[in-house]
Coordinates of C-alpha atoms in Angstrom, one line a residue:
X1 CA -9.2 24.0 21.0
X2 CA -7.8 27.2 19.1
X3 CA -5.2 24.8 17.4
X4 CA -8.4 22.8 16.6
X5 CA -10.0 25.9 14.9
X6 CA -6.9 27.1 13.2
X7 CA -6.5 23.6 11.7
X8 CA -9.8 23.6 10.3
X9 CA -9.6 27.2 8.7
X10 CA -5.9 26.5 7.6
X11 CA -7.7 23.6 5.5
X12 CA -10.9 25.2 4.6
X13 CA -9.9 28.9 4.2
X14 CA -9.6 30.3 0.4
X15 CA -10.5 32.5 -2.2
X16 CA -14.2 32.5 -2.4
X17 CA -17.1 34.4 -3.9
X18 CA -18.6 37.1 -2.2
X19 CA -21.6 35.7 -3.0
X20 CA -24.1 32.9 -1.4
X21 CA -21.5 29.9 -1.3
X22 CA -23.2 26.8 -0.3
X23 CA -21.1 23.0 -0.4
X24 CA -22.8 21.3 -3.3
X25 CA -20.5 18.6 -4.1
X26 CA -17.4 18.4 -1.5
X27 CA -14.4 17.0 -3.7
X28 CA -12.4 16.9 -0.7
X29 CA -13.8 15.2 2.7
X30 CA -11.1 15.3 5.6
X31 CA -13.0 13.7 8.6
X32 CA -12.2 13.1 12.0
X33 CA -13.7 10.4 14.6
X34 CA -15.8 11.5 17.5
X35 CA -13.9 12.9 20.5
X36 CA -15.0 9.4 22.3
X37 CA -13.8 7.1 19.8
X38 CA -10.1 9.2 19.6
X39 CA -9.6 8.8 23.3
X40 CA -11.0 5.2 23.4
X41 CA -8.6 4.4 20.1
X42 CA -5.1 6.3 21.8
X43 CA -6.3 4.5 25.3
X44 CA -5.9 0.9 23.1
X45 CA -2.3 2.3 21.3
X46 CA -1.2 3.0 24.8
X47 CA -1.9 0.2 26.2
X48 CA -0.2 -1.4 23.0
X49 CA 3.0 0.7 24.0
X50 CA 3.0 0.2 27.4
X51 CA 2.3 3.7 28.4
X52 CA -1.1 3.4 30.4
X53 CA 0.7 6.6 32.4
X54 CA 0.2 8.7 29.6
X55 CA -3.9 8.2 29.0
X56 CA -4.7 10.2 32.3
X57 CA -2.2 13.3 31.3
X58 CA -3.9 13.4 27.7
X59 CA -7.2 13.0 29.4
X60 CA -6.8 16.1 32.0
X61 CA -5.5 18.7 29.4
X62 CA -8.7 17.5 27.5
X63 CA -10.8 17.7 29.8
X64 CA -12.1 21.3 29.3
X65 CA -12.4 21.4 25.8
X66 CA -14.2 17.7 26.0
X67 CA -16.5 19.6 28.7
X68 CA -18.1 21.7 26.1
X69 CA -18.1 19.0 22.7
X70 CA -21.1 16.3 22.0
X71 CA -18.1 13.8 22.4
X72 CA -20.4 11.4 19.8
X73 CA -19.9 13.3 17.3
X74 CA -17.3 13.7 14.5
X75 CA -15.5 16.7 13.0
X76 CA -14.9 17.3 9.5
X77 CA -14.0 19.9 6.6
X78 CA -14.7 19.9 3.0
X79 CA -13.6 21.4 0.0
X80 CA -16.2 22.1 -2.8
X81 CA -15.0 22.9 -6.1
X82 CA -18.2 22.9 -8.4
X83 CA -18.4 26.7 -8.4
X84 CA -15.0 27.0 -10.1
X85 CA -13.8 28.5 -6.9
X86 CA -13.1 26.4 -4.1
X87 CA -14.9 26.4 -0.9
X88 CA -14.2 25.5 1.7
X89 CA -16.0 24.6 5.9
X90 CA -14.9 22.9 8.8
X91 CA -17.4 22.2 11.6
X92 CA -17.3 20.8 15.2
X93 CA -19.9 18.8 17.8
X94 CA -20.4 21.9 20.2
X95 CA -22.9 21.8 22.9
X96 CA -21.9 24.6 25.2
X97 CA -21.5 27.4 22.4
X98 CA -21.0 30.4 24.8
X99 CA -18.3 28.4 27.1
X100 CA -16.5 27.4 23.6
X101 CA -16.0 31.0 22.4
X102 CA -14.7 31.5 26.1
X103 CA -12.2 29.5 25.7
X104 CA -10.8 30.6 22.1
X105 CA -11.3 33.9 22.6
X106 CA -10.1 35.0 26.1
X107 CA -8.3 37.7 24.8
X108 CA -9.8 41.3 23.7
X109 CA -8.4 40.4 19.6
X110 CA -9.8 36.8 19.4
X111 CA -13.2 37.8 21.3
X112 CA -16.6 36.9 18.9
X113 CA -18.0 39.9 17.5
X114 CA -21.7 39.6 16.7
X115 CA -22.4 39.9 12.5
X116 CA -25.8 39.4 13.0
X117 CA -27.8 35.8 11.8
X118 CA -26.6 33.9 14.7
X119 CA -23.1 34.1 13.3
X120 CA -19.8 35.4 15.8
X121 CA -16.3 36.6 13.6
X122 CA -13.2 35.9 15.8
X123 CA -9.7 36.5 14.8
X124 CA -7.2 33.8 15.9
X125 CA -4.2 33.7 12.9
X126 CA -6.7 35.2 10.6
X127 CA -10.4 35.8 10.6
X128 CA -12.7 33.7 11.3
X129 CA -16.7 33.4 11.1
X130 CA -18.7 30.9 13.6
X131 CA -22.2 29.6 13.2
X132 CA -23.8 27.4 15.4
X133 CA -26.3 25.2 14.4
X134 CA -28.1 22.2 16.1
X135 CA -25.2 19.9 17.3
X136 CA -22.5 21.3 15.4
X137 CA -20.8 25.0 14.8
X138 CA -20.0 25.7 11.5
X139 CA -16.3 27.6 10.5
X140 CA -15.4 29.5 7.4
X141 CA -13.1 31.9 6.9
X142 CA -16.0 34.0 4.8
X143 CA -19.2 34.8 6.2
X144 CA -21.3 33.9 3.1
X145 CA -20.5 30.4 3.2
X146 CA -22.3 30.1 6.6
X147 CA -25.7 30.2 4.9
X148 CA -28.4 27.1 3.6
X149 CA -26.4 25.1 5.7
X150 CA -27.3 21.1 6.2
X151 CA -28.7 20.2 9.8
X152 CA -26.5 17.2 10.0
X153 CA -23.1 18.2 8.4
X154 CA -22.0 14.5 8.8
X155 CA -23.8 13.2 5.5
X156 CA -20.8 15.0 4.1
X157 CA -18.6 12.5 5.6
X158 CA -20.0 9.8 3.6
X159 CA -19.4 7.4 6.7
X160 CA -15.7 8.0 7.0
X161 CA -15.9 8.6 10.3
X162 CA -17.0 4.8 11.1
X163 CA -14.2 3.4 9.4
X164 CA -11.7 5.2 10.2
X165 CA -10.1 7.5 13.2
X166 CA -8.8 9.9 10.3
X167 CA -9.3 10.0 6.8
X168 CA -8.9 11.8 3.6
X169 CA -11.7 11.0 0.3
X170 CA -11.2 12.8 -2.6
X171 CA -14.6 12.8 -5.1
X172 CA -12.6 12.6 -8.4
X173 CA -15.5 13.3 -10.1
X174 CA -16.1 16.4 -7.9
X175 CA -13.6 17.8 -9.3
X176 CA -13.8 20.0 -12.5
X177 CA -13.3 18.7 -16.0
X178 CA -11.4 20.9 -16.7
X179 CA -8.8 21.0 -13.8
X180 CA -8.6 17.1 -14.4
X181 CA -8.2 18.1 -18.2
X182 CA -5.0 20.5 -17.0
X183 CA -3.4 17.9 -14.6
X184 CA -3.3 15.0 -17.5
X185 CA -2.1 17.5 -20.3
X186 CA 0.7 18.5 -17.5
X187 CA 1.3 15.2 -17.5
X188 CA 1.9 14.2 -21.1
X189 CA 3.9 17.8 -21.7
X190 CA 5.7 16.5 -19.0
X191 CA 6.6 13.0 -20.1
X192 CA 7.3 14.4 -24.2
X193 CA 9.8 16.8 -22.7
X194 CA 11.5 13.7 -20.9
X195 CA 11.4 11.6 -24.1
X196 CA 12.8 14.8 -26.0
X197 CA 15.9 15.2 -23.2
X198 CA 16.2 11.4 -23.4
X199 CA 17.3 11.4 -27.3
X200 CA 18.6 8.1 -28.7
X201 CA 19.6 6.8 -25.2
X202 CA 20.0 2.6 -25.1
X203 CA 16.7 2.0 -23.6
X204 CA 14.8 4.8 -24.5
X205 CA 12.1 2.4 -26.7
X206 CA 11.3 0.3 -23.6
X207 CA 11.5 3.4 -21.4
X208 CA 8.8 5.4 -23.9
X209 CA 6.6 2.1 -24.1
X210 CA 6.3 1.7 -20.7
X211 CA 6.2 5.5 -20.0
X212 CA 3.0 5.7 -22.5
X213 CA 1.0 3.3 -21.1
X214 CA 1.4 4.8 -17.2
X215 CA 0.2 7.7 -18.6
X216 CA -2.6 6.2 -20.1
X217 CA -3.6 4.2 -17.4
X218 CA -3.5 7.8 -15.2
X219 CA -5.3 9.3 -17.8
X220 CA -7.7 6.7 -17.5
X221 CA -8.1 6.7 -13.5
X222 CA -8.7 10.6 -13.6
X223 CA -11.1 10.3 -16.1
X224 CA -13.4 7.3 -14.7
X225 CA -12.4 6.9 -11.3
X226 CA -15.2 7.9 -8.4
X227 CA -12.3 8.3 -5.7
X228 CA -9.6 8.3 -3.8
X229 CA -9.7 7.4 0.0
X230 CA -6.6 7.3 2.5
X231 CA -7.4 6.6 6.1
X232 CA -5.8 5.6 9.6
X233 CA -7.9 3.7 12.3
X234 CA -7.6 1.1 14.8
X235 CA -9.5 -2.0 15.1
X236 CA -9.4 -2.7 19.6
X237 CA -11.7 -6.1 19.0
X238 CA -8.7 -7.6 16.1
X239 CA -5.7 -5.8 18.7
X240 CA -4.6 -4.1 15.4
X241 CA -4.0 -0.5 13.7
X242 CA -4.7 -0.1 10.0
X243 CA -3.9 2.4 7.3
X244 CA -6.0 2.0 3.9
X245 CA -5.8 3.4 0.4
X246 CA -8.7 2.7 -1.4
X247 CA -9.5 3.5 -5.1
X248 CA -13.1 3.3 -6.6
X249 CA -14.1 3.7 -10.0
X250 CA -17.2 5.0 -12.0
X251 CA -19.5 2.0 -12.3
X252 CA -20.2 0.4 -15.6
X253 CA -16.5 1.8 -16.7
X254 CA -13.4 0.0 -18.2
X255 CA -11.4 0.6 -15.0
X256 CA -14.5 -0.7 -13.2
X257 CA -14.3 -4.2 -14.9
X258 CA -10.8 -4.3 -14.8
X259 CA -10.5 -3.7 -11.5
X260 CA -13.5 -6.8 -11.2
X261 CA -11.7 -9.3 -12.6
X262 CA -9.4 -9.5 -9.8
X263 CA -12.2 -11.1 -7.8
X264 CA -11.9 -13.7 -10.3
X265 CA -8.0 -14.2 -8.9
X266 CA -7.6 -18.1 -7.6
X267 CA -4.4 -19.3 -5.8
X268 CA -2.7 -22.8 -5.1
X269 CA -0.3 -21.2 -2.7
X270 CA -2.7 -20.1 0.4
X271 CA -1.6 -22.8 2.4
X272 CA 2.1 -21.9 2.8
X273 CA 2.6 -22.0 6.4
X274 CA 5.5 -23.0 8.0
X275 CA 6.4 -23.0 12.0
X276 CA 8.6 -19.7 12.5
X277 CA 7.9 -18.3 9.1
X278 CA 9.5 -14.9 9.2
X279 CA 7.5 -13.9 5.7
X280 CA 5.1 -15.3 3.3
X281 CA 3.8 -13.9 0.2
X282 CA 1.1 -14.9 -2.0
X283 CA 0.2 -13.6 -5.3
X284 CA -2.8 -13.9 -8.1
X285 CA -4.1 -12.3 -10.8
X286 CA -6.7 -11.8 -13.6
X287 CA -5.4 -10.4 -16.6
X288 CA -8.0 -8.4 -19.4
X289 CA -7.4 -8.9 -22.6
X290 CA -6.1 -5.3 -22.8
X291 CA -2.9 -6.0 -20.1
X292 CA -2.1 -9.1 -22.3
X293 CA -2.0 -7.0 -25.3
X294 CA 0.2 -4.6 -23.4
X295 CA 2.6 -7.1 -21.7
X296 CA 3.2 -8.9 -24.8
X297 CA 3.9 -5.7 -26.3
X298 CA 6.4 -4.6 -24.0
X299 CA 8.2 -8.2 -23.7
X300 CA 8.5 -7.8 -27.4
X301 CA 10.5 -5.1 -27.0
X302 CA 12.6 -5.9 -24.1
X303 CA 13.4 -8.7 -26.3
X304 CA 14.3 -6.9 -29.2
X305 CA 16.7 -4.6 -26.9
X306 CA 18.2 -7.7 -25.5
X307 CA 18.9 -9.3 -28.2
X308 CA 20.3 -6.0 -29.9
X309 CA 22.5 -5.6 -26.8
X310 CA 24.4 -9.2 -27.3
X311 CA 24.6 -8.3 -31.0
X312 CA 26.7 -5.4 -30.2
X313 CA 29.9 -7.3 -29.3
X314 CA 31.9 -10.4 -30.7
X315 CA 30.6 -13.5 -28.8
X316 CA 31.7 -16.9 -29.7
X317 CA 28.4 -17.9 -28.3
X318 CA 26.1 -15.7 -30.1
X319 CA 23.9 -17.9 -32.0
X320 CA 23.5 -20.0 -28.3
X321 CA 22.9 -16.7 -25.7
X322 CA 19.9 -15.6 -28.6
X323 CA 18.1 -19.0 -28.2
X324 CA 18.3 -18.8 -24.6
X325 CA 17.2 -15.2 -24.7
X326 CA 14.3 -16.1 -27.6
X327 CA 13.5 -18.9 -25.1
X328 CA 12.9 -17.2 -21.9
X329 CA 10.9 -14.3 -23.7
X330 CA 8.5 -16.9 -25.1
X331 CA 8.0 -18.4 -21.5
X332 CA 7.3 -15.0 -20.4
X333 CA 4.7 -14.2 -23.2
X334 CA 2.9 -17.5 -23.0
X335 CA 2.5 -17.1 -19.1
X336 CA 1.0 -14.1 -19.9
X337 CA -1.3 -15.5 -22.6
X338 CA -2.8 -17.4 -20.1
X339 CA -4.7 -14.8 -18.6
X340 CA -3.6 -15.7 -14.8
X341 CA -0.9 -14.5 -12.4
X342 CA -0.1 -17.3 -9.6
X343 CA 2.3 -17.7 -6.8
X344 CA 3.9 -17.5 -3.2
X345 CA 6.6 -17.6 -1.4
X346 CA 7.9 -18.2 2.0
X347 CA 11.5 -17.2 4.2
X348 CA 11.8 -19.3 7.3
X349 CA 14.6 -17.6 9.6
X350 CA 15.6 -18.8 13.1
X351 CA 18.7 -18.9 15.5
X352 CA 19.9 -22.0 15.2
X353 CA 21.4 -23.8 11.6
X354 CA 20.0 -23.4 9.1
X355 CA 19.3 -19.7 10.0
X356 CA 17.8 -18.9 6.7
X357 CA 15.6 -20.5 4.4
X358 CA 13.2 -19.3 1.3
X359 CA 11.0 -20.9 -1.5
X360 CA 9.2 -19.7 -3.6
X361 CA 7.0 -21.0 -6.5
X362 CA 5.0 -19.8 -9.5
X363 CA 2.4 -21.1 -12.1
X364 CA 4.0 -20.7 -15.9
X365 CA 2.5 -21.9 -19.1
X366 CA 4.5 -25.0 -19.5
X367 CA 7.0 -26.3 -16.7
X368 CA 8.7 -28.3 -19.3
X369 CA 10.1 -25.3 -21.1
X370 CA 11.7 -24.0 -18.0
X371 CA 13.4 -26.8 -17.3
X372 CA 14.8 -27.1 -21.0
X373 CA 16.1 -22.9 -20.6
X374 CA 17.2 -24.0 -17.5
X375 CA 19.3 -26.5 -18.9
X376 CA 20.4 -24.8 -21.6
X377 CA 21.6 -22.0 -19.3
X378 CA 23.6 -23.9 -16.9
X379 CA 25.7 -25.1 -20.5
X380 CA 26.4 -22.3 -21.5
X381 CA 27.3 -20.8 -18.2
X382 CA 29.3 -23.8 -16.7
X383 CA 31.7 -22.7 -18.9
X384 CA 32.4 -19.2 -16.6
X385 CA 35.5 -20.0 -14.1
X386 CA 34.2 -20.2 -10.9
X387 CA 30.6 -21.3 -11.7
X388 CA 29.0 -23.4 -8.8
X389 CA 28.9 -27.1 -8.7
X390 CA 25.4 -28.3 -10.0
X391 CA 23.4 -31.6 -9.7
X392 CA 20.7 -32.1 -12.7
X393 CA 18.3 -34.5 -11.8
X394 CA 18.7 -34.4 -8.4
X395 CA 15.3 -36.1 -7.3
X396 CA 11.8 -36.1 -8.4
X397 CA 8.6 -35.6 -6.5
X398 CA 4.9 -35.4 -7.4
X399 CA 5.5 -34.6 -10.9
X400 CA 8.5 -32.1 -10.0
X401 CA 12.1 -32.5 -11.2
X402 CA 15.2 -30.9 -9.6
X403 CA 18.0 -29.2 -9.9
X404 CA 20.8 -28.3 -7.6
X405 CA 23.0 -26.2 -7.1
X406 CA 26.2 -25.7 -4.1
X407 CA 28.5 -23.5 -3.8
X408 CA 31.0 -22.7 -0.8
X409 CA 30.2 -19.0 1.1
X410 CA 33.1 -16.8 0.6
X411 CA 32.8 -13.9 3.4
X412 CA 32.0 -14.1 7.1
X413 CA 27.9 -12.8 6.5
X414 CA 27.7 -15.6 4.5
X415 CA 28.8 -18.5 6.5
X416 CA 26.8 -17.3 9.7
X417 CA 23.2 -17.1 7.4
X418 CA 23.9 -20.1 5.5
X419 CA 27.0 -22.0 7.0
X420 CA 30.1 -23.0 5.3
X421 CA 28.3 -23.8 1.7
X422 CA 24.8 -22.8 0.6
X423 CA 22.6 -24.9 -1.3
X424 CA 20.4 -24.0 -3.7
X425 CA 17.5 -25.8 -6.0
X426 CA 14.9 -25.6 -8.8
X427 CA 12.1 -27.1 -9.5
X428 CA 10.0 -28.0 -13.2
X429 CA 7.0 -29.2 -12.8
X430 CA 4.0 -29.0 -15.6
X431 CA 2.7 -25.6 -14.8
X432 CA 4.5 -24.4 -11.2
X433 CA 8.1 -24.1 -11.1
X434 CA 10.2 -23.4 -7.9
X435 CA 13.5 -22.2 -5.9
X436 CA 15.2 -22.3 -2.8
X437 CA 18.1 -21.7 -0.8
X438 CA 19.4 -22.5 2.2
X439 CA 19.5 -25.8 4.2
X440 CA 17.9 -28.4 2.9
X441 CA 16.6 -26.5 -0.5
X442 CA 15.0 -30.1 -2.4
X443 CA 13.2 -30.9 1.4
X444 CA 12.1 -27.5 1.7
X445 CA 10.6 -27.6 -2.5
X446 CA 8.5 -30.9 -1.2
X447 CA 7.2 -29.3 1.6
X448 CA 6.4 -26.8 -0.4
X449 CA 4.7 -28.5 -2.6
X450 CA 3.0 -31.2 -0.1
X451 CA 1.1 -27.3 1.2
X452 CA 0.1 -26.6 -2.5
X453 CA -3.6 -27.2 -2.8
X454 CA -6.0 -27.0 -5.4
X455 CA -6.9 -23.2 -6.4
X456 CA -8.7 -21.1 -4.3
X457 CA -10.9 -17.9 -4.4
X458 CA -8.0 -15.5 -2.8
X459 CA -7.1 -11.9 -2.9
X460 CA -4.6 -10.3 -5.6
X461 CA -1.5 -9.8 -3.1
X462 CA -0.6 -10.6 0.4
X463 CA 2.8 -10.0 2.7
X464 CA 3.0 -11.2 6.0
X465 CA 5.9 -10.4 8.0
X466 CA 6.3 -11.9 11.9
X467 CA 8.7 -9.7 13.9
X468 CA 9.9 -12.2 16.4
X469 CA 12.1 -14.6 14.2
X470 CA 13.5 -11.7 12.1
X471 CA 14.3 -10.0 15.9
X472 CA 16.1 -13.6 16.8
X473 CA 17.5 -14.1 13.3
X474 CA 19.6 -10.8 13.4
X475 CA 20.0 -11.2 17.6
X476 CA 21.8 -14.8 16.3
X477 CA 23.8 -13.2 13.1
X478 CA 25.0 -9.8 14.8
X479 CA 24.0 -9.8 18.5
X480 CA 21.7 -7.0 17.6
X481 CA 21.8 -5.0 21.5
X482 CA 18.3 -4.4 21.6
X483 CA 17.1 -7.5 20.6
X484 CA 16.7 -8.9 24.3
X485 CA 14.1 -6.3 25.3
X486 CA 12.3 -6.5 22.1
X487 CA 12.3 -9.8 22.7
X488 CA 11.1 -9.8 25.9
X489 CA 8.3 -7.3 25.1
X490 CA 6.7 -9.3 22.3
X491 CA 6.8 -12.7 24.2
X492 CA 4.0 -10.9 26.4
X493 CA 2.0 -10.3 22.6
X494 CA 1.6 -14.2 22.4
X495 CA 2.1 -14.3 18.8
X496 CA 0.3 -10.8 17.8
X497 CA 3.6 -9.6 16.0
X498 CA 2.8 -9.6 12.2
X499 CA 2.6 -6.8 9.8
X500 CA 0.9 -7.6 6.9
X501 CA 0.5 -6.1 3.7
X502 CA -2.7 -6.7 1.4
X503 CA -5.0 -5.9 -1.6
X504 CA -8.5 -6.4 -1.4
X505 CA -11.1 -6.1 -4.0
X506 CA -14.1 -3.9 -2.9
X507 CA -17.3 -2.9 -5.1
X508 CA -16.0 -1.1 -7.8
X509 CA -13.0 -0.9 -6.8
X510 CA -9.5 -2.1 -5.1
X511 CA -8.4 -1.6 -1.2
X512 CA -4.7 -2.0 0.1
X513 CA -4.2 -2.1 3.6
X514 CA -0.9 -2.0 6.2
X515 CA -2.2 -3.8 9.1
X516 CA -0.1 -3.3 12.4
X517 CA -0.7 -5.9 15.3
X518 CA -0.2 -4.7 18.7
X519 CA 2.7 -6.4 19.7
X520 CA 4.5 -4.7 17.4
X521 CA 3.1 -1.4 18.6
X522 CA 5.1 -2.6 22.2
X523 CA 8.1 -3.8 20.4
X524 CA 8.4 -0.5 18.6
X525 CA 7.6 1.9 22.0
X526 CA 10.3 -0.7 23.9
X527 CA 12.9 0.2 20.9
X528 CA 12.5 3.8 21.0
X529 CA 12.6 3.2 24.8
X530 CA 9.4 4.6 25.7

């Protein structure tokens, strides 16, 4: 409990006015589930790890401090800065207020001392002033800030503590003007002193083009976003744990709408599942007319430094390598003229041959220009010693041509992923074109393909890794030594061993989420050998 307290006053103590402080508009909300849910939650991670055993011991050196909590009830601190000074007050579900200063102050230093008004000082690290109020006692490290204070402290939490076990919100807007105003000039000083160091460097326009536009887009976030939200929690009825970052933005703002159109995003590549999938990844996108100006800006002048590069030395292929380069940059820019970012991928691993195989695909403007850059590459690059043997035309299916590609593999890795020779294709269709590698590469494009479907309402990104064939995989390619156990411990999940990786758009705003499954929670605790 007194590591409880000092926590709180580490977070909340500053220098305040001596005057009535009150929390008017936290811009910092730490908050903390009830003492119920945290012991239910660790309970379900135990479990998860296999370590039941440690639940009681947790449980019994609780137990006194639990004796004297409203174990319904959350705890939280937050930081006001409207004042121009900040402020700063923790508070904690106490029911039994005499037995609680018992136990933090069982020494002659740390015992309360009475200050009148209901409120105790106590002196752990540094000093401290208690209040207690209705459900809750109040701590700040400066008596004045213990006055006008709300009956129900929670409404500061702004309902982080159902969401989450622990979380972090920052009120952008909460904060002053004028400290945001400091933190984007530091910022731009910052980045000009770079650009200055920088000089004439090869790649300095692409480097300042790119570098202006982050700091716009920052400028632009601190200026209209509404927060900034990091929390941890654990969802028992799923049998997964969850970290979020979530990012809201003034309503009726740019960033708002921008952030909106990604609800527009439509995929045809939702359906890419495969039996013993190790990873799959789907992508989509809305673009606004403001990130198309700024792509095609900054492909421009890739371009330009590209093509400048080749100039620089003697090639007897100049005027060939500056199509192909003109070509690709064209593909690029009319992609992103359409408005819409599309496409997935999946990598199948197992222990037996093939051990490794990927596809991926991707919506462009026009197919048919790929295929003729494509071409045009594999000319001019045919005539490199060494290059690999490659089939043009080597089928057709549902509109799609291919091309493929084989080559022998040349080091020990290599032959025990992909055999003796791996095998590579592309494929052109009108507006998706695709790769693979590894076995089979043309069957894997058709099945590929054959899961494509017509576009769907999705969300803007989405990984998906499964932990037991990349355990097997690397078991079969290096005899990895704890891969038996591992093994062993998430064939008792019953396929609950993904990690997944996703964006999500919310009102206002954009969530991205690491969601843990709980067989990998035993996995993990049977590695560390817990």
């Amino acid at each position: 409990m007194k590591k409880l307290v000092l926590c709180l006053l580490a977070i909340a103590a500053c220098n305040v006015p001596s005057v009535h402080a009150q929390v008017q508009a936290p811009a910092l909300v730490i908050s903390l589930a009830s003492p119920n849910e945290l012991l239910d939650d660790f309970r379900f991670l135990a479990r998860s790890a296999g370590a039941e055993q440690v639940v009681g011991l947790v449980q019994l050196m609780s137990q006194q401090y639990l004796q004297v909590m409203d174990a319904t009830q959350p705890i939280g601190v937050v930081l006001d800065l409207s004042s121009g000074e900040p402020l700063g007050i923790g508070f904690l579900p106490i029911n039994d207020y005499q037995r609680f200063t018992e136990i933090i102050g069982r020494t002659p230093e740390t015992k309360p001392q009475p200050q009148g008004n209901g409120i105790d000082k106590i002196t752990l690290a540094q000093p401290a002033f208690l209040k207690p109020q209705g459900k809750f006692v109040f701590v700040a490290p400066k008596i004045e800030m213990l006055q006008n204070l709300p009956v129900d402290p929670t409404v500061w939490l702004q309902g982080l503590h159902r969401d989450y076990v622990l979380a972090v919100r920052c009120n952008v807007q909460n904060i002053p003007r004028e400290l945001r105003q400091v933190a984007v000039t530091s910022m731009r000083e910052s980045f000009e002193r770079q650009m200055t160091q920088q000089g004439n460097q090869p790649g300095r326009d692409v480097g300042e083009k790119l570098g202006r536009h982050s700091i716009s887009q920052l400028e632009d976030f601190i200026e209209n976003s509404q927060s900034l939200t990091v929390g941890w929690g654990v969802d028992q009825q799923a049998g997964t744990t969850f970290a979020d970052l979530a990012l809201t933005a003034m309503p009726g703002t740019k960033l708002s709408q921008k952030m909106g159109l990604l609800s527009q995003a439509t995929t045809a590549f939702s359906g890419l599942e495969f039996a013993n999938s190790a990873a799959r990844l789907m992508f989509a996108g809305v673009l606004s007319p403001e990130d198309i100006r700024h792509s095609t800006d900054v492909l421009d002048t890739l371009e330009s430094s590209a093509l400048r590069d080749l100039r620089k030395e003697d090639r007897p292929q100049l005027a060939e390598l500056e199509r192909l380069v003109a070509s690709l940059f064209k593909i690029l820019k009319d992609t992103v003229a359409t408005g819409r970012m599309d496409g997935g991928g999946v990598l199948l691993l197992q222990d037996t041959d093939p051990k490794l195989r990927l596809a991926v695909g991707a919506a462009v403007a026009d197919g048919r220009e790929v295929d003729a850059a494509f071409q045009q590459l594999v000319k001019l690059a045919k005539q490199a010693p060494n290059f690999p043997e490659v089939d043009m035309d080597s089928g057709a299916y549902k509109n799609v041509r291919f091309h493929s590609l084989t080559f022998p593999s040349k080091d020990n890795e290599g032959r025990r992923v992909f055999g003796d020779t791996i095998k590579m294709a592309v494929g052109m269709g009108q507006q998706h074109v695709y790769f693979a590698i590894g076995g089979d590469p043309v069957d894997t494009l058709k099945q590929v393909i054959d899961k494509r479907a017509r576009p769907a309402a999705a969300n803007p990104m989405e990984l998906t890794l499964a932990l037991t064939p990349i355990i097997r995989f690397a078991k079969a390619v290096d005899d990895a030594p704890a891969a038996d156990a591992i093994l062993e411990a998430l064939a008792k999940a019953a396929g609950r061993d993904h990690f997944t990786i996703s964006s999500q758009v919310i009102q206002n705003g954009m969530r991205y989420r690491i969601n843990i499954e709980d067989g990998i929670i035993r996995a993990v605790a049977t590695a560390s050998g817990l």
